[in-house]
Each structure stands twice: as structure tokens, then as C-alpha cells.
Backbone as numpy.savetxt, mean C-alpha at the origin, in Angstrom:
# Nx Ny Nz CAx CAy CAz Cx Cy Cz
-2.91 13.78 31.02 -2.46 12.59 30.71 -1.19 12.67 30.13
0.07 12.39 30.69 1.12 12.22 29.88 1.04 11.85 28.56
1.37 11.37 27.47 1.18 10.29 26.30 1.62 8.87 26.63
3.28 9.79 27.56 4.02 8.24 28.36 2.92 7.10 28.58
2.04 7.68 29.44 0.62 7.17 30.66 0.10 6.11 29.68
-0.10 6.91 28.48 -1.43 6.11 27.60 -1.19 4.68 27.40
-2.13 3.99 27.57 -1.84 2.59 27.30 -2.99 1.83 27.62
-3.65 0.99 27.01 -4.41 -0.10 26.92 -4.21 -1.77 26.86
-4.99 -2.42 26.75 -4.93 -3.80 26.50 -5.22 -4.43 25.27
-4.66 -5.62 24.76 -5.29 -5.52 23.35 -5.46 -6.96 23.79
-6.64 -7.16 23.53 -7.68 -8.09 23.53 -8.98 -8.77 22.70
-9.12 -8.52 21.27 -9.93 -8.59 20.62 -9.19 -10.15 19.92
-8.19 -10.39 19.90 -7.69 -11.94 19.27 -6.85 -12.40 19.90
-6.93 -13.57 18.86 -5.00 -13.77 19.20 -4.70 -15.18 17.97
-3.58 -14.78 17.70 -3.07 -15.92 16.18 -1.94 -17.22 16.16
-2.92 -18.02 16.08 -1.80 -19.37 16.51 -1.58 -20.21 15.23
-0.53 -20.81 15.79 0.10 -22.06 14.51 -0.75 -22.76 13.70
-2.02 -22.96 14.23 -3.47 -23.32 13.62 -3.89 -22.82 12.35
-3.86 -21.42 12.98 -4.80 -19.87 11.94 -3.99 -20.01 11.14
-2.43 -20.70 10.63 -1.60 -20.33 9.38 -2.17 -20.82 8.19
-1.87 -20.26 7.03 -1.79 -20.91 5.92 -0.62 -21.73 5.34
-1.22 -22.19 4.34 0.59 -22.92 2.97 0.90 -21.43 2.61
0.41 -20.83 2.65 1.19 -19.30 1.94 0.58 -18.25 2.88
1.02 -16.64 2.64 0.84 -15.92 3.40 -0.23 -14.83 2.74
-0.41 -15.47 0.94 -1.54 -14.61 0.54 -2.95 -14.79 0.75
-2.82 -16.32 1.17 -4.29 -16.87 1.45 -4.92 -16.18 3.35
-3.83 -16.27 3.88 -4.19 -15.36 5.04 -4.23 -14.46 5.08
-4.06 -13.37 4.40 -3.57 -11.94 4.05 -5.13 -11.91 3.46
-5.36 -11.97 2.39 -6.95 -12.21 1.86 -8.35 -11.92 3.30
-7.51 -13.12 3.96 -9.08 -13.72 5.05 -9.03 -12.12 5.74
-7.72 -11.81 6.46 -7.60 -10.09 7.23 -8.46 -9.47 6.58
-8.18 -8.75 5.04 -7.76 -8.11 4.39 -10.09 -8.18 4.44
-10.38 -9.31 4.00 -11.99 -9.82 4.18 -12.57 -9.28 5.11
-11.70 -9.49 6.85 -12.18 -9.05 7.85 -12.27 -7.57 8.08
-10.93 -6.96 7.74 -11.43 -5.36 7.54 -12.23 -4.85 6.63
-13.06 -4.92 5.72 -14.01 -5.16 4.94 -15.21 -5.09 5.48
-15.37 -6.25 6.00 -17.02 -6.89 6.64 -16.84 -5.65 7.89
-15.43 -5.65 8.74 -15.83 -4.85 9.86 -15.76 -2.99 9.76
-15.84 -3.15 8.40 -16.69 -2.13 7.84 -15.54 -0.45 9.07
-13.94 -0.86 8.55 -13.41 -0.06 9.40 -12.53 0.93 8.42
-11.97 2.18 8.50 -12.07 3.33 7.34 -10.44 2.68 6.78
-11.28 2.90 6.18 -9.66 2.65 4.40 -9.10 1.26 4.48
-9.85 0.44 4.72 -9.33 -0.96 4.82 -7.87 -1.06 3.78
-7.99 -0.47 2.55 -6.74 -0.81 1.70 -6.01 0.11 1.58
-5.72 0.84 2.64 -5.16 1.73 3.09 -3.54 1.40 3.32
-2.40 1.74 2.76 -1.43 1.28 3.40 -0.26 1.54 3.02
0.82 1.93 4.05 2.21 2.99 4.03 3.21 2.19 3.26
4.09 2.93 2.41 4.70 2.56 1.39 5.75 3.29 1.83
7.06 2.61 2.10 8.10 3.21 2.33 9.32 3.11 1.46
10.08 3.54 1.20 11.07 3.58 -0.22 12.16 4.17 0.42
13.13 4.45 -0.28 14.43 4.96 0.72 15.28 6.04 -0.43
15.53 7.37 -0.67 16.55 7.61 -1.40 18.03 7.30 -1.79
18.62 7.79 -2.28 19.76 7.99 -2.97 20.73 7.90 -2.09
20.73 8.90 -1.10 21.49 9.22 0.29 20.81 8.37 1.86
20.25 6.90 1.10 19.66 6.15 2.55 18.62 6.79 3.31
17.99 8.29 2.96 16.91 8.37 3.92 15.62 7.77 3.14
15.18 7.09 4.06 13.60 6.46 4.14 12.76 7.45 3.94
11.92 7.11 3.43 10.33 7.87 3.05 9.44 7.14 3.25
8.41 7.90 3.87 7.15 6.99 3.77 5.73 8.00 3.40
4.74 7.37 2.93 3.35 8.06 2.13 2.20 6.86 2.36
1.18 7.06 2.58 -0.35 6.04 2.48 -1.07 6.13 0.99
-0.85 4.77 0.04 -1.27 5.03 -0.95 -2.57 3.56 -0.30
-3.21 3.76 -1.59 -4.15 2.31 -1.73 -3.96 1.00 -2.80
-4.32 -0.08 -1.48 -3.68 -1.62 -2.30 -5.36 -1.40 -3.17
-4.97 -1.57 -4.68 -5.77 -2.09 -5.89 -5.60 -3.11 -6.62
-4.71 -3.94 -6.31 -5.09 -5.44 -6.25 -4.22 -6.64 -5.45
-4.59 -7.38 -5.28 -3.14 -8.48 -4.61 -3.58 -10.12 -5.05
-2.43 -10.58 -5.45 -2.49 -12.09 -6.03 -0.96 -12.53 -5.18
-1.42 -13.81 -5.59 -0.11 -14.43 -5.56 1.52 -14.12 -5.94
1.32 -12.85 -7.20 2.25 -11.84 -7.78 2.54 -10.75 -6.82
2.04 -10.19 -5.89 2.52 -8.97 -5.69 0.89 -8.15 -4.85
1.68 -7.10 -4.34 0.30 -6.07 -3.75 0.60 -5.13 -4.93
-0.62 -4.51 -5.50 -0.03 -3.44 -6.53 -0.95 -1.82 -6.07
-0.12 -0.82 -6.62 -0.73 0.19 -6.19 -0.28 0.84 -7.14
-1.08 2.72 -7.63 -0.70 3.31 -8.39 -0.21 5.26 -8.20
0.44 5.36 -9.03 0.88 6.76 -8.35 1.68 7.55 -10.23
1.50 8.65 -9.42 2.40 9.58 -10.95 3.74 8.84 -10.93
4.17 9.09 -12.23 5.41 8.35 -12.20 6.88 9.32 -12.18
6.33 10.18 -11.99 7.41 11.25 -11.73 7.30 12.23 -10.27
6.43 11.03 -8.98 6.75 11.79 -7.66 7.86 11.28 -7.15
7.64 11.12 -5.89 9.25 11.07 -5.23 9.17 9.53 -4.90
8.50 8.94 -4.42 7.91 7.23 -4.70 8.82 6.13 -5.81
8.19 7.35 -6.87 8.28 6.87 -8.47 9.91 6.59 -8.65
10.18 7.95 -8.58 11.48 8.15 -8.66 12.88 7.86 -7.66
12.28 7.49 -6.24 13.45 6.53 -5.65 12.94 5.11 -5.88
11.80 4.70 -6.11 11.89 3.10 -6.78 12.49 2.96 -8.01
12.74 3.94 -8.54 13.79 3.71 -9.89 14.38 3.81 -9.53
15.48 4.49 -8.41 16.42 4.08 -8.06 17.08 3.20 -6.94
16.35 2.61 -6.28 16.13 1.63 -5.51 14.59 0.70 -5.41
14.44 -0.60 -6.13 13.68 -0.94 -6.03 12.78 -1.90 -4.78
14.05 -1.83 -3.50 13.88 -2.65 -2.39 12.50 -1.57 -2.08
11.48 -2.00 -0.89 10.00 -1.48 -0.66 9.43 -1.94 0.62
9.49 -1.16 1.50 8.85 -2.29 2.41 6.81 -1.63 2.56
5.84 -2.11 2.72 4.47 -2.14 3.00 4.25 -2.33 4.43
3.14 -1.57 4.50 1.99 -2.06 5.99 1.01 -1.47 6.25
0.42 -2.61 6.57 -0.99 -2.35 6.71 -1.33 -2.14 8.19
-1.99 -0.82 8.77 -2.53 -0.42 9.67 -3.93 -0.57 9.97
-3.88 -2.24 10.54 -5.79 -2.43 11.24 -5.69 -2.15 12.35
-5.80 -0.62 13.29 -5.65 -1.00 14.27 -6.86 -0.96 15.10
-7.91 -0.72 14.59 -8.99 -1.29 14.68 -9.48 -2.83 14.97
-8.70 -3.57 14.49 -8.88 -4.86 14.69 -8.05 -5.69 15.70
-7.01 -4.30 16.42 -5.49 -5.06 16.42 -4.85 -5.89 15.45
-4.75 -5.64 14.07 -3.81 -6.07 13.34 -3.06 -4.95 12.63
-1.61 -5.66 12.79 -1.28 -5.11 11.23 -0.04 -6.00 10.28
-0.24 -5.91 9.17 0.91 -6.63 8.27 1.52 -5.69 7.92
3.29 -6.62 7.46 3.72 -5.78 6.86 4.75 -6.23 5.95
5.11 -5.89 5.01 5.71 -6.49 3.58 6.96 -6.28 3.32
8.05 -6.88 3.17 8.83 -6.91 2.36 9.35 -7.28 1.07
9.93 -6.38 -0.43 10.06 -7.03 -1.58 10.54 -5.85 -2.09
9.90 -6.16 -3.66 11.15 -5.30 -4.43 10.27 -5.24 -5.42
9.91 -4.00 -6.29 8.57 -4.01 -7.27 9.18 -3.78 -8.59
8.42 -4.12 -9.29 8.11 -4.21 -10.73 7.20 -3.27 -11.19
7.36 -2.89 -12.03 6.53 -2.35 -12.78 5.59 -3.06 -13.60
4.38 -2.06 -13.90 3.09 -2.95 -14.31 3.09 -2.09 -15.54
2.70 -3.10 -16.75 2.88 -2.91 -18.32 1.73 -1.70 -18.58
1.88 -1.20 -19.93 1.28 -0.31 -20.25 -0.54 -0.66 -20.11
-0.49 -1.23 -20.52 -1.89 -2.45 -21.28 -2.14 -2.25 -19.21
-1.64 -2.93 -18.36 -2.55 -2.57 -16.80 -2.83 -1.56 -16.32
-1.56 -0.86 -16.83 -1.51 1.00 -16.60 -3.47 1.37 -16.91
-3.24 1.08 -18.03 -4.49 1.94 -19.10 -5.47 1.45 -18.23
-5.86 -0.28 -18.39 -7.43 -0.61 -18.10 -7.61 0.17 -16.42
-6.78 -0.39 -15.88 -7.07 0.57 -14.44 -7.27 1.81 -14.54
-6.24 2.50 -15.18 -6.57 4.35 -14.99 -7.91 4.50 -15.69
-8.84 3.83 -16.80 -9.79 3.92 -17.35 -11.16 3.28 -16.57
-10.88 2.59 -15.66 -11.92 2.13 -14.63 -11.97 3.46 -13.77
-11.41 4.69 -13.59 -11.25 5.13 -12.59 -12.55 6.33 -12.70
-12.81 7.01 -11.59 -14.08 7.97 -12.73 -13.19 9.45 -13.15
-13.89 10.15 -13.77 -13.31 11.22 -14.63 -12.91 12.08 -13.70
-13.38 12.55 -12.72 -12.44 13.34 -11.97 -10.99 13.33 -11.29
-11.08 11.52 -11.21 -9.69 11.02 -11.02 -9.15 11.10 -11.63
-9.48 10.78 -12.76 -8.62 10.95 -13.87 -7.70 12.36 -14.02
-9.15 13.00 -14.48 -8.58 14.72 -14.25 -7.51 15.06 -13.54
-7.31 14.54 -12.04 -6.25 15.15 -11.02 -5.06 14.72 -11.31
-5.33 13.41 -11.85 -4.06 12.73 -12.62 -3.14 13.64 -13.98
-4.47 14.40 -14.34 -3.71 15.71 -15.57 -3.00 16.56 -14.84
-3.70 17.47 -13.87 -3.55 17.98 -13.16 -2.92 18.52 -12.11
-2.41 17.70 -11.28 -1.60 17.94 -10.15 0.48 16.83 -10.72
1.29 17.34 -10.81 2.06 17.13 -10.79 3.11 16.80 -9.37
2.46 15.28 -9.11 2.92 14.86 -8.12 4.17 15.20 -7.14
4.04 15.60 -5.81 5.23 15.94 -5.63 6.01 16.93 -5.62
5.79 17.64 -6.79 6.19 19.07 -7.13 5.67 20.09 -6.64
6.36 21.33 -6.26 6.14 22.63 -5.03 5.08 23.24 -6.52
4.29 24.21 -5.39 2.97 24.65 -6.19 3.03 25.57 -5.02
2.74 27.00 -6.17 2.75 28.04 -4.93 1.20 28.40 -4.34
0.13 27.98 -4.81 -1.54 28.04 -3.80 -1.98 26.53 -3.81
-3.05 26.45 -3.21 -4.39 25.25 -3.69 -5.24 25.77 -5.22
-5.08 27.02 -4.62 -6.21 27.78 -5.74 -5.33 27.41 -7.26
-3.99 27.93 -7.53 -3.33 26.80 -8.91 -3.65 25.91 -9.17
-3.58 24.96 -8.09 -4.21 23.49 -8.07 -5.16 23.53 -8.79
-6.60 24.49 -8.38 -8.31 24.25 -8.79 -8.26 24.62 -9.98
-7.71 26.24 -9.95 -6.99 26.32 -11.20 -6.68 25.43 -13.02
-5.87 24.64 -12.52 -5.17 23.40 -13.57 -6.22 22.40 -13.57
-6.73 22.22 -12.20 -8.26 20.92 -12.68 -9.27 21.64 -13.52
-9.16 22.86 -13.05 -10.67 23.17 -13.67 -10.25 23.79 -15.35
-9.09 23.65 -15.94 -8.63 24.23 -17.05 -8.66 22.23 -17.97
-8.32 21.36 -16.90 -8.44 20.41 -17.47 -9.99 18.97 -17.92
-10.46 19.93 -16.50 -11.93 19.20 -16.86 -12.97 19.97 -17.79
-12.29 22.12 -18.32 -12.74 22.42 -19.54 -12.02 21.43 -20.80
-10.99 21.30 -21.09 -10.74 20.92 -22.32 -11.13 19.33 -22.29
-11.35 18.34 -21.24 -11.66 17.08 -21.48 -13.29 16.89 -21.57
-14.24 18.30 -21.21 -15.05 17.74 -20.81 -16.30 17.18 -21.67
-15.71 16.72 -22.83 -16.77 15.61 -23.86 -15.48 14.80 -24.47
-15.10 14.56 -23.92 -13.70 13.60 -24.35 -13.45 12.70 -23.35
-12.72 11.67 -24.00 -12.04 10.51 -23.11 -11.00 11.11 -22.84
-10.93 11.07 -21.68 -9.35 11.23 -21.62 -8.04 9.58 -22.10
-7.02 10.09 -22.54 -5.98 9.18 -22.73 -5.08 8.30 -21.13
-4.63 6.97 -21.48 -4.45 6.81 -20.21 -2.95 7.72 -20.26
-2.14 7.83 -19.47 -1.30 8.85 -19.82 0.48 8.02 -19.29
1.23 8.53 -19.78 2.54 7.90 -19.85 3.34 8.19 -18.93
2.92 8.97 -17.82 3.74 9.58 -16.34 2.74 9.49 -15.55
2.50 7.98 -15.48 1.26 7.53 -14.33 0.95 5.62 -14.98
1.08 5.59 -13.88 1.54 4.04 -13.72 1.32 3.08 -12.19
1.68 1.88 -11.93 1.46 1.09 -11.41 3.09 -0.07 -10.76
2.99 -0.02 -9.44 3.84 -0.79 -9.29 3.04 -1.84 -8.34
3.94 -2.95 -8.32 3.51 -4.47 -7.86 4.61 -4.59 -6.80
4.73 -4.42 -5.61 5.32 -5.31 -4.19 5.69 -6.50 -4.26
6.34 -7.33 -4.75 6.93 -8.54 -5.04 7.47 -9.11 -3.69
6.55 -9.88 -3.30 6.84 -9.86 -1.59 7.92 -11.46 -1.31
9.71 -11.24 -0.22 9.83 -12.15 0.07 9.87 -11.77 1.68
8.96 -11.23 2.60 8.85 -11.53 3.70 7.60 -11.01 3.69
6.94 -11.39 4.92 5.48 -11.18 5.16 5.17 -11.41 6.75
5.03 -9.96 7.58 4.58 -10.57 8.73 3.30 -10.71 8.94
2.91 -10.98 9.87 0.88 -10.88 10.94 1.31 -10.68 12.01
0.71 -9.26 12.28 0.60 -9.42 13.95 -0.62 -8.73 14.55
-0.82 -9.90 15.75 -1.91 -9.40 16.35 -1.80 -9.65 17.68
-2.34 -8.24 18.46 -2.39 -7.58 19.59 -2.89 -8.89 20.38
-1.89 -8.53 21.94 -2.40 -9.44 23.07 -2.31 -9.06 23.98
-3.00 -9.38 25.07 -2.66 -9.37 26.24 -1.32 -8.76 27.29
-1.25 -7.78 27.69 -0.11 -7.33 28.81 1.06 -7.70 27.56
0.85 -6.86 26.20 2.01 -6.90 25.31 2.58 -8.60 24.62
2.27 -9.41 25.10 2.26 -10.70 24.63 1.55 -10.96 23.39
1.61 -9.96 22.18 1.31 -10.00 21.28 2.00 -11.21 19.77
0.66 -11.96 19.14 1.34 -13.02 18.17 1.69 -12.14 16.93
3.28 -12.77 16.82 3.75 -12.31 15.47 3.98 -13.28 14.60
3.86 -13.91 13.31 4.32 -14.68 12.61 4.85 -14.36 11.32
6.31 -14.81 10.98 6.37 -14.34 9.82 6.66 -15.38 8.85
6.55 -14.80 7.67 6.47 -15.69 6.32 7.75 -15.31 5.68
8.46 -16.50 5.59 9.72 -15.94 4.36 9.74 -16.82 3.12
10.35 -15.91 2.04 10.37 -16.82 1.02 11.84 -17.19 0.68
11.57 -18.86 -0.17 12.93 -19.48 0.34 13.38 -19.36 -1.81
14.57 -19.51 -1.86 14.95 -19.88 -3.35 14.38 -20.65 -4.42
13.38 -21.53 -3.80 12.43 -22.51 -5.00 10.92 -21.66 -4.74
10.35 -20.90 -4.16 9.56 -19.78 -4.28 9.03 -20.19 -2.93
8.59 -21.48 -1.86 8.27 -21.48 -1.22 8.31 -21.30 0.08
7.32 -21.02 1.16 7.40 -20.02 2.27 7.11 -20.73 3.73
8.37 -20.50 3.97 8.34 -20.78 5.33 8.06 -20.17 6.77
7.71 -20.24 7.53 6.84 -19.50 8.91 7.92 -19.73 10.31
7.48 -18.58 10.27 8.13 -18.26 12.37 7.75 -18.06 13.33
6.97 -18.25 14.58 6.49 -17.38 15.31 7.56 -16.28 16.00
7.75 -15.26 15.94 8.64 -13.68 16.52 8.11 -13.80 17.93
9.24 -13.06 18.71 8.43 -13.03 20.49 8.47 -11.13 19.51
7.66 -11.00 20.88 6.73 -9.78 20.55 7.77 -8.21 20.74
């Protein structure tokens, strides 16, 4: 079958005006809890899109580690491509692809760096091997082989075998502070339900239905 002929109906639900909440975070929490309860793979996975100095966009998948009315939090090596691009241009978009539930959430906003205290609190809560991996890998930098990566990891593991790793200054979190959040629910015959929340100047949220 040609991929152009691949299609199916979306009929797992709908999103109506009466389902909306006063702010998008309440609805997001509900959908995230639905995804967790449904045991879909990696419910906290989100695609983060950044733009480099030439205007070239770049995307990658990270894990959501906190969400509140302040925004959406993820962590990364501060020397990584995404961190470098966010340092040049704080505008960002992220996307939650809950395809198993025929749902998507799109977020647009700007990032702010977390404090060292916030970074340290989360870093020290990670399993030790995950902490070691952060030290062993200069994220986004070229490396000659996977064997070398494993060697660097083993060296770090030996070095800190009986020690607590300090929170690194080259690793930390970003909070995406949104000004726009869209909720998408698949619908039959491609008549999907889309609602967009937009934050106005006084911090209130306005909603509008979008055509699919």
C-alpha cells in the first residue's frame, strides 16, 4: 500500500466548549493524567523546537519534569545544541504527541533558566547512573565511537564509586513560559476539534475554536 493511501478514522473522543477550563493548565493536567492512566508509552515525552542564529529550526524529544501555572520544565546539558540555541533565541515551541489517544497539545512561549537550587534538587533526585551519564556525555558534541562513550561512563563510575556527585554547573533546566497553548482532539472525517488558549497582556487566558 502506498503511504499516500494510508488513512483511518479518528473516533476516540471529542473536545467541546463545555470541556474547556478557565486556564489551559487545568485542562493539560487532565489530559496528562488521562495519558498516564491509559499507560501509553512515555506520556511525558514532548518535542521541543528551537531556532539557530541562521533561522534553521531544530527539534528533539525530551521529558517533561514539572508543570505548573508557571510553565513546562525540562532539563538538559547547557552545552547542548538546544541550550545554545535557546541562549541566542528564547522563543520555543513544544508538542505532546498523545497519538494513542488521538490527542495533541502544542505550546508556544519563551524559556527562562531554572535557578541552581532548582537544578541541584532535581539532579540529586536522579538515579546515580543517570547522574554519571550527565557527566560522561558532552551532549551534542561529536564522538568517535560508542565504545569511547562507554569508556568515559565507566571512568566516571569508578571515580565516584563511593562518592556523591555534585550538581554540575554545565547541566540544568529550562521553564517554557507559554503565551499560547492548543489542544487537538481527532475527529471523524478529519473534522478535528481544536481549541487555542492565548494569554493577554494582563495574564488572563482567552480561547477560540480553530478549524481543523
